[in-house]
XYZ file of C-alpha atoms in Angstrom:
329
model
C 87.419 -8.185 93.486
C 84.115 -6.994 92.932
C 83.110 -5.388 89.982
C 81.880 -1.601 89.705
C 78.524 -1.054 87.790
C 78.521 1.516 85.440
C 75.401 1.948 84.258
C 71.906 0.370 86.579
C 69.111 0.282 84.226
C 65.573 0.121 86.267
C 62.279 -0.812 85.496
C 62.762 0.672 82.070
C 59.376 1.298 79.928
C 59.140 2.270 76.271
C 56.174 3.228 75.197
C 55.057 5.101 71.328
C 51.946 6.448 70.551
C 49.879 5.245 67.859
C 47.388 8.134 65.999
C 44.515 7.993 63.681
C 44.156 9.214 60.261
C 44.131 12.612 61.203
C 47.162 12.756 63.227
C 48.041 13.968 66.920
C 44.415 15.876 66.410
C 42.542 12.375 66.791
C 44.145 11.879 69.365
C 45.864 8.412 70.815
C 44.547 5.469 69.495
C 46.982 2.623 70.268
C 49.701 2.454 72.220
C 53.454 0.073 71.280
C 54.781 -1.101 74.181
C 58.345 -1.689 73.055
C 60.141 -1.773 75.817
C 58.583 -3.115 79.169
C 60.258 -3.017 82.514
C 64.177 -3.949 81.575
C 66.330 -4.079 84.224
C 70.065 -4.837 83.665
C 73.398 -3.823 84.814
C 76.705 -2.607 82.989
C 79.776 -3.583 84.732
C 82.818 -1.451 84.169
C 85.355 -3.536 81.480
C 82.284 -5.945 79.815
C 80.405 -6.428 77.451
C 76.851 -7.508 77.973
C 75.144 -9.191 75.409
C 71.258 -8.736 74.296
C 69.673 -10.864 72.495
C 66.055 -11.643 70.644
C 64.150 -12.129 67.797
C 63.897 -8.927 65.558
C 61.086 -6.629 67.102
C 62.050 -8.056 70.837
C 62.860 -4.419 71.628
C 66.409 -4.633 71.645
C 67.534 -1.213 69.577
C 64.625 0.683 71.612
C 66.573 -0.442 74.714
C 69.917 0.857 73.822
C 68.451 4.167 72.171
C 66.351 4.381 75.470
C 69.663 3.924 78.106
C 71.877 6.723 75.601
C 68.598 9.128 75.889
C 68.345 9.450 71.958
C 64.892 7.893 72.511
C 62.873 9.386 75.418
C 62.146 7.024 78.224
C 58.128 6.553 79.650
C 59.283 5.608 82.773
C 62.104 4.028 84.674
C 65.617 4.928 85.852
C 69.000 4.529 83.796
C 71.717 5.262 86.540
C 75.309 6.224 85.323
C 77.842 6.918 88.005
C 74.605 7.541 89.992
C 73.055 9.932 87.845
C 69.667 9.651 86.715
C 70.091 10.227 82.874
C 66.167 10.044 82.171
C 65.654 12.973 84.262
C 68.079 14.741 82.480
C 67.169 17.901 80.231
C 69.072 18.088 76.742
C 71.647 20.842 77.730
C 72.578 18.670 80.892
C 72.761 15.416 78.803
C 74.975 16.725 76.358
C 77.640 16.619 78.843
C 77.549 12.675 79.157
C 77.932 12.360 75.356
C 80.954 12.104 75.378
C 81.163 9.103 77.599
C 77.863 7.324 76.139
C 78.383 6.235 72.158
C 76.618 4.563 69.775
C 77.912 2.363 66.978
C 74.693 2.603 64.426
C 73.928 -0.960 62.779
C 73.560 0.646 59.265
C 76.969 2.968 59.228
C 76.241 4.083 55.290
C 73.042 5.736 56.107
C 74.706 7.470 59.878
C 77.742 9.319 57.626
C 76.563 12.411 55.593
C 77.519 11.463 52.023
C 78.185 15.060 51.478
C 81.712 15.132 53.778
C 84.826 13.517 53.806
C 84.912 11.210 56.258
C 87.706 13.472 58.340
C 84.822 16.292 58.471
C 82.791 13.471 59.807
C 84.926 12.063 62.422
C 86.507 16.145 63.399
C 82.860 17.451 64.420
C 82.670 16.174 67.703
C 84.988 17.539 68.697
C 84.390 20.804 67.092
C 81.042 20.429 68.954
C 82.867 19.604 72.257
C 85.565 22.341 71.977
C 87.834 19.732 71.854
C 91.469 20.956 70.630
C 92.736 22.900 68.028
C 92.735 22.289 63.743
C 95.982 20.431 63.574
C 95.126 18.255 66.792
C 92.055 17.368 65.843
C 93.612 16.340 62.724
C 96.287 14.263 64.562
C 93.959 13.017 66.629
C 92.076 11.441 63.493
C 94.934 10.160 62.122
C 95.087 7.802 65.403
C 91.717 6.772 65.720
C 91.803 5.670 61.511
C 94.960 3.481 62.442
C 93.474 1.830 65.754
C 90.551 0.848 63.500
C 92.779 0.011 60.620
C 92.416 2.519 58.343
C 94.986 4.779 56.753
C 95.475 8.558 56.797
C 94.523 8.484 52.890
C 91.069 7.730 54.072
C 90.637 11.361 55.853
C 90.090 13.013 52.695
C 87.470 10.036 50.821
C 83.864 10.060 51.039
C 81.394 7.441 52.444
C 80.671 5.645 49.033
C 84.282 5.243 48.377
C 84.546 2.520 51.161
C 83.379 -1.430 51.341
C 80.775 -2.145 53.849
C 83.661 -3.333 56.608
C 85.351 -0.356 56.285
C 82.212 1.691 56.877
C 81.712 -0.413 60.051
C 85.662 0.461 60.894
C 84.642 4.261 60.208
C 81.330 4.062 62.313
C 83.393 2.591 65.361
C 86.161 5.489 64.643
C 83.229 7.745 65.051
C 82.293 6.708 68.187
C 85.712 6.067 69.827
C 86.803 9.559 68.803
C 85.563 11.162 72.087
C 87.131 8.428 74.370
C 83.956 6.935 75.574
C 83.551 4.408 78.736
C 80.284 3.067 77.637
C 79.724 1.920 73.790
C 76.303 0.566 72.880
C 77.020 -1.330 69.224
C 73.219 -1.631 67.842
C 73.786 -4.599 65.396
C 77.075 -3.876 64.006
C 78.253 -6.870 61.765
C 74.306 -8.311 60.887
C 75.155 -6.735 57.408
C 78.587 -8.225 56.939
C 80.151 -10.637 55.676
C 81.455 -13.563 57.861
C 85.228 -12.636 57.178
C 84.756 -9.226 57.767
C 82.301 -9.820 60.792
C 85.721 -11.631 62.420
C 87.120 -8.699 61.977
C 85.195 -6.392 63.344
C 84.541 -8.565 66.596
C 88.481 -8.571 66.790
C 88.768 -5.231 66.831
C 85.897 -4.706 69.364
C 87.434 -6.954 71.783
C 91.527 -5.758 70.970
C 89.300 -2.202 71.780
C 87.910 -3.036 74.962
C 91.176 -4.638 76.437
C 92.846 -1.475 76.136
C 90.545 1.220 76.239
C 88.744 -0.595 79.656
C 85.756 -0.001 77.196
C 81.984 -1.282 78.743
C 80.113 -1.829 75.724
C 75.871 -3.189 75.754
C 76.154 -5.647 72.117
C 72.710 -5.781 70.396
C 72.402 -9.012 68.176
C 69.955 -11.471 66.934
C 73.273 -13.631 66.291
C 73.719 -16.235 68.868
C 77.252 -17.434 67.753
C 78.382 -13.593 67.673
C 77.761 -12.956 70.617
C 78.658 -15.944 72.474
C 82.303 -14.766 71.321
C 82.045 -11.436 72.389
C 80.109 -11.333 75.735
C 80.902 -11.662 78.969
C 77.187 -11.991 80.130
C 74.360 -12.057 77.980
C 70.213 -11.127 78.422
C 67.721 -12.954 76.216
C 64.888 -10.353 75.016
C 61.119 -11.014 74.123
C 58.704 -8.793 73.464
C 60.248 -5.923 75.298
C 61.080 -7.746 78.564
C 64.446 -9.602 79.632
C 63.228 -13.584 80.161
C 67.043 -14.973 81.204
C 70.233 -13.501 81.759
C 73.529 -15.494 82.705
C 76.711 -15.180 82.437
C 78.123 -16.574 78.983
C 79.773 -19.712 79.489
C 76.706 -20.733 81.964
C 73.866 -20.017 79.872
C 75.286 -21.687 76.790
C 75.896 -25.017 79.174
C 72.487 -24.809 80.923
C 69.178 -22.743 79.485
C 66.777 -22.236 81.998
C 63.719 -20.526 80.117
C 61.830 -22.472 77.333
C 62.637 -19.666 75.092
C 66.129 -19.349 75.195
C 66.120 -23.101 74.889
C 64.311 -23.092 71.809
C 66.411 -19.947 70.657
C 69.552 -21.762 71.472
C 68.468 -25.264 69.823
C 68.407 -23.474 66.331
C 72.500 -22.509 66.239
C 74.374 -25.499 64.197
C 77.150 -27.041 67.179
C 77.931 -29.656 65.016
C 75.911 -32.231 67.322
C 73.387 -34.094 67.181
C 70.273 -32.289 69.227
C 67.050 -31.884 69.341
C 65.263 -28.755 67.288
C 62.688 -27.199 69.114
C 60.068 -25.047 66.518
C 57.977 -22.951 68.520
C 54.493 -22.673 67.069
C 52.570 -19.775 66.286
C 54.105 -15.945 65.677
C 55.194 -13.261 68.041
C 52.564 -11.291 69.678
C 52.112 -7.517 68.792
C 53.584 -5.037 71.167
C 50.381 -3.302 70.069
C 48.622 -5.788 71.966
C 50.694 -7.541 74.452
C 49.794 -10.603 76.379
C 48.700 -10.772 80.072
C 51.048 -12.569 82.156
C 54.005 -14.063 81.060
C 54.775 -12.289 77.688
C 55.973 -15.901 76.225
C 52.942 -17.858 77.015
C 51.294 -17.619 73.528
C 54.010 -20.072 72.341
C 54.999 -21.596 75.729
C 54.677 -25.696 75.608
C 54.707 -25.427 79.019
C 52.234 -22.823 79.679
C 49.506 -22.902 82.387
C 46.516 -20.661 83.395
C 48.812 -18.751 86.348
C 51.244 -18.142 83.423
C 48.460 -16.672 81.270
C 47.719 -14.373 84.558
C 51.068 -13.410 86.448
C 53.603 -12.236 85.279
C 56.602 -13.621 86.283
C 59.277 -11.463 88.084
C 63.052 -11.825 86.872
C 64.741 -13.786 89.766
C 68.197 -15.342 90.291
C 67.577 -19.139 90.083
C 71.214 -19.966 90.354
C 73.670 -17.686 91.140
C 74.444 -15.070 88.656
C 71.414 -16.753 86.973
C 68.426 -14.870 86.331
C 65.136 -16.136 84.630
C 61.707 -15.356 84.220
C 59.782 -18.216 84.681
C 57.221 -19.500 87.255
C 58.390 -22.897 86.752
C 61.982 -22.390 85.960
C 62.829 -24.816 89.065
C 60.916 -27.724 87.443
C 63.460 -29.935 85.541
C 60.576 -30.748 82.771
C 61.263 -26.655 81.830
C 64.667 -27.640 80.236
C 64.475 -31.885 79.674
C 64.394 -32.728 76.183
C-alpha cells in the first residue's frame, strides 16, 4: 500500500535580517541563514523525526512549514496547497489541522487564565460549539491526556512540569488536528515523565491517525518515537532514513559522529569532531559540514552536495557517501 504524503516541503529557505545600531533605518547589514533548502515529506499516520545540534535550524523549520514564521522562499504543500503563498485570513483556515506543541509549555499558557479558558478559546475563535460543549469537549481532551476535570478550573503554576507538557498537547489536540509539529517537547523533563509523554504521543497517534514532524536533539527519544528520521546541520538536511535503517547503517560522517556519542551499552568507537559549528551568519561554501569533515576535500569545500537516495529510502548528502572509508571505523 503506498503511503499518502501529507505535507511536501520544497526547497525551503529561512532567511532573518540582521540591522545596525540604528535599526531597519541602517539598513541590512547581515543576513542568518537558518534554514537552507529543506526538503522533506510528511506521510499521513508518521512521525518523522528531525534531528541536530542546537542552532541546526530545526524549530525555524517547523515554525516555517505551520507559517508562524514567514518563509524566504520555497514551497510547503498540504493536500496540494501552497501554504507559503497563503495570506493570513486564508491560512487561518488550515489552523485547525496544523498544531504546534511549544517546547517550553509554562511560558505558551497565559498565567492569567484557568487552564479551561486556555484550552476553550480555540474554539471560541473557530466558532466551534456552544458553552456547555465546549466544556464537555474539554473534559475529554483533559482525560485522553490524563488529566482530571478538577484541572479545568487551576491555573498554569498550579501544575508540575509533565503536566504542563500534558496541558500543552491538550491544547493542541483540542481542534482535532492531522498534522502536529512537537518543537522539543520532553528536553525539559524528567526521564520518567519524558516516558510518559512519548507514551501518550504514540497511544495519540494510533488512534487519532495523527502525522506529527518531532523536533529533538535527543537521539534515544526519537529513535523510539519515529518512523523515519532527518539529521539537520546548519540549516540543511545531510541524511534521512528510515529508523531502524539509519540506526543499523550511518551513511554521512556527521550522523556517524552524532550517533557514536549515545551510550548502547557496547563497546565502540567515539568519534569527537574538532572545531565548532559555523555561523549561519556566515555559512560555508560547499558542503555545509566540511569545516569539521575528516574526510573533506577541495570539491567538498566547492559543491555542494545535493540530497540523493543512496540506498533505497536512504537519502544522504555526501559526495563520497558511496566510498566505504565514509562510514569504516
Amino acid at each position: 500500500m503506498t503511503k499518502k504524503p501529507l505535507i511536501e516541503v520544497k526547497s525551503l529557505q529561512k532567511q532573518f535580517p540582521v540591522y545596525g545600531p540604528f535599526g531597519k533605518l541602517g539598513g541590512v547589514k547581515q543576513t542568518v541563514h537558518a534554514v537552507k533548502d529543506v526538503s522533506l515529506t510528511l506521510y499521513e499516520g508518521e512521525t518523522y523525526g528531525l534531528v541536530g545540534e542546537s542552532g541546526s535550524g530545526k524549530s525555524t523549520t517547523g515554525r516555517t512549514i505551520l507559517g508562524l514564521t514567514p518563509a524566504t522562499a520555497g514551497e510547503v504543500l498540504y493536500e496540494g496547497k501552497d501554504l507559503v503563498k497563503l495570506s493570513k485570513s486564508e491560512m487561518r483556515k488550515f489552523r485547525k489541522e496544523l498544531q504546534l506543541v511549544f517546547q517550553d509549555p509554562f511560558s505558551s499558557l497565559n498565567p492569567r487564565k484557568r487552564i479551561g479558558q486556555t484550552l476553550e478559546e480555540p474554539l471560541i475563535i473557530h466558532g466551534l460549539g456552544d458553552k456547555e460543549e465546549r466544556i464537555e469537549k474539554v473534559f475529554r481532551i483533559l482525560d485522553i491526556v490524563g488529566l482530571q476535570k478538577e484541572h479545568y478550573y487551576r491555573y498554569p503554576h498550579e501544575f508540575s512540569g509533565g503536566q504542563r507538557q500534558r496541558l500543552s498537547i491538550a491544547r493542541a489536540l483540542i481542534m482535532n488536528p492531522k498534522v502536529m509539529i512537537c518543537d522539543e517537547p520532553v528536553s525539559a523533563l524528567d526521564v520518567s515523565i519524558q516516558s510518559q509523554i512519548l507514551n501518550i504521543l504514540k497511544a495519540l497517534q494510533r488512534e487519532m491517525q495523527l502525522t506529527m514532524l518531532f523536533i529533538t536533539h535527543d537521539i534515544s527519544v526519537v529513535r523510539y518515537i519515529s518512523h523515519r528520521i532527518g539529521i539537520m546541520y546548519l540549516g540543511t538536511i545531510v541524511e534521512e532514513a528510515c529508523t531502524d535503517d539509519l540506526f543499523a547503517e550511518t551513511l554521512h560522517p556527521y550522523t556517524k559522529a552524532l550517533f557514536s556519542a549515545v551510550p548502547t551499552g557496547k563497546k565502540q568507537e567515539r568519534i569527537v569532531l574538532k572545531g565548532e559549528i559555523p555561523s549561519p551568519l556566515n555559512p560555508p561554501s560547499g558542503c555545509v559540514f566540511h569545516t569539521r569533515c575528516p574526510f573533506a576535500t577541495e570539491r567538498c569545500r566547492q559543491e555542494v552536495p545535493a540530497l540523493r537516495e543512496i540506498r533505497p529510502q536512504h537519502k544522504v548528502a555526501c559526495h563520497y557517501a558511496e566510498e566505504e572509508k565514509q562510514w569504516s571505523n
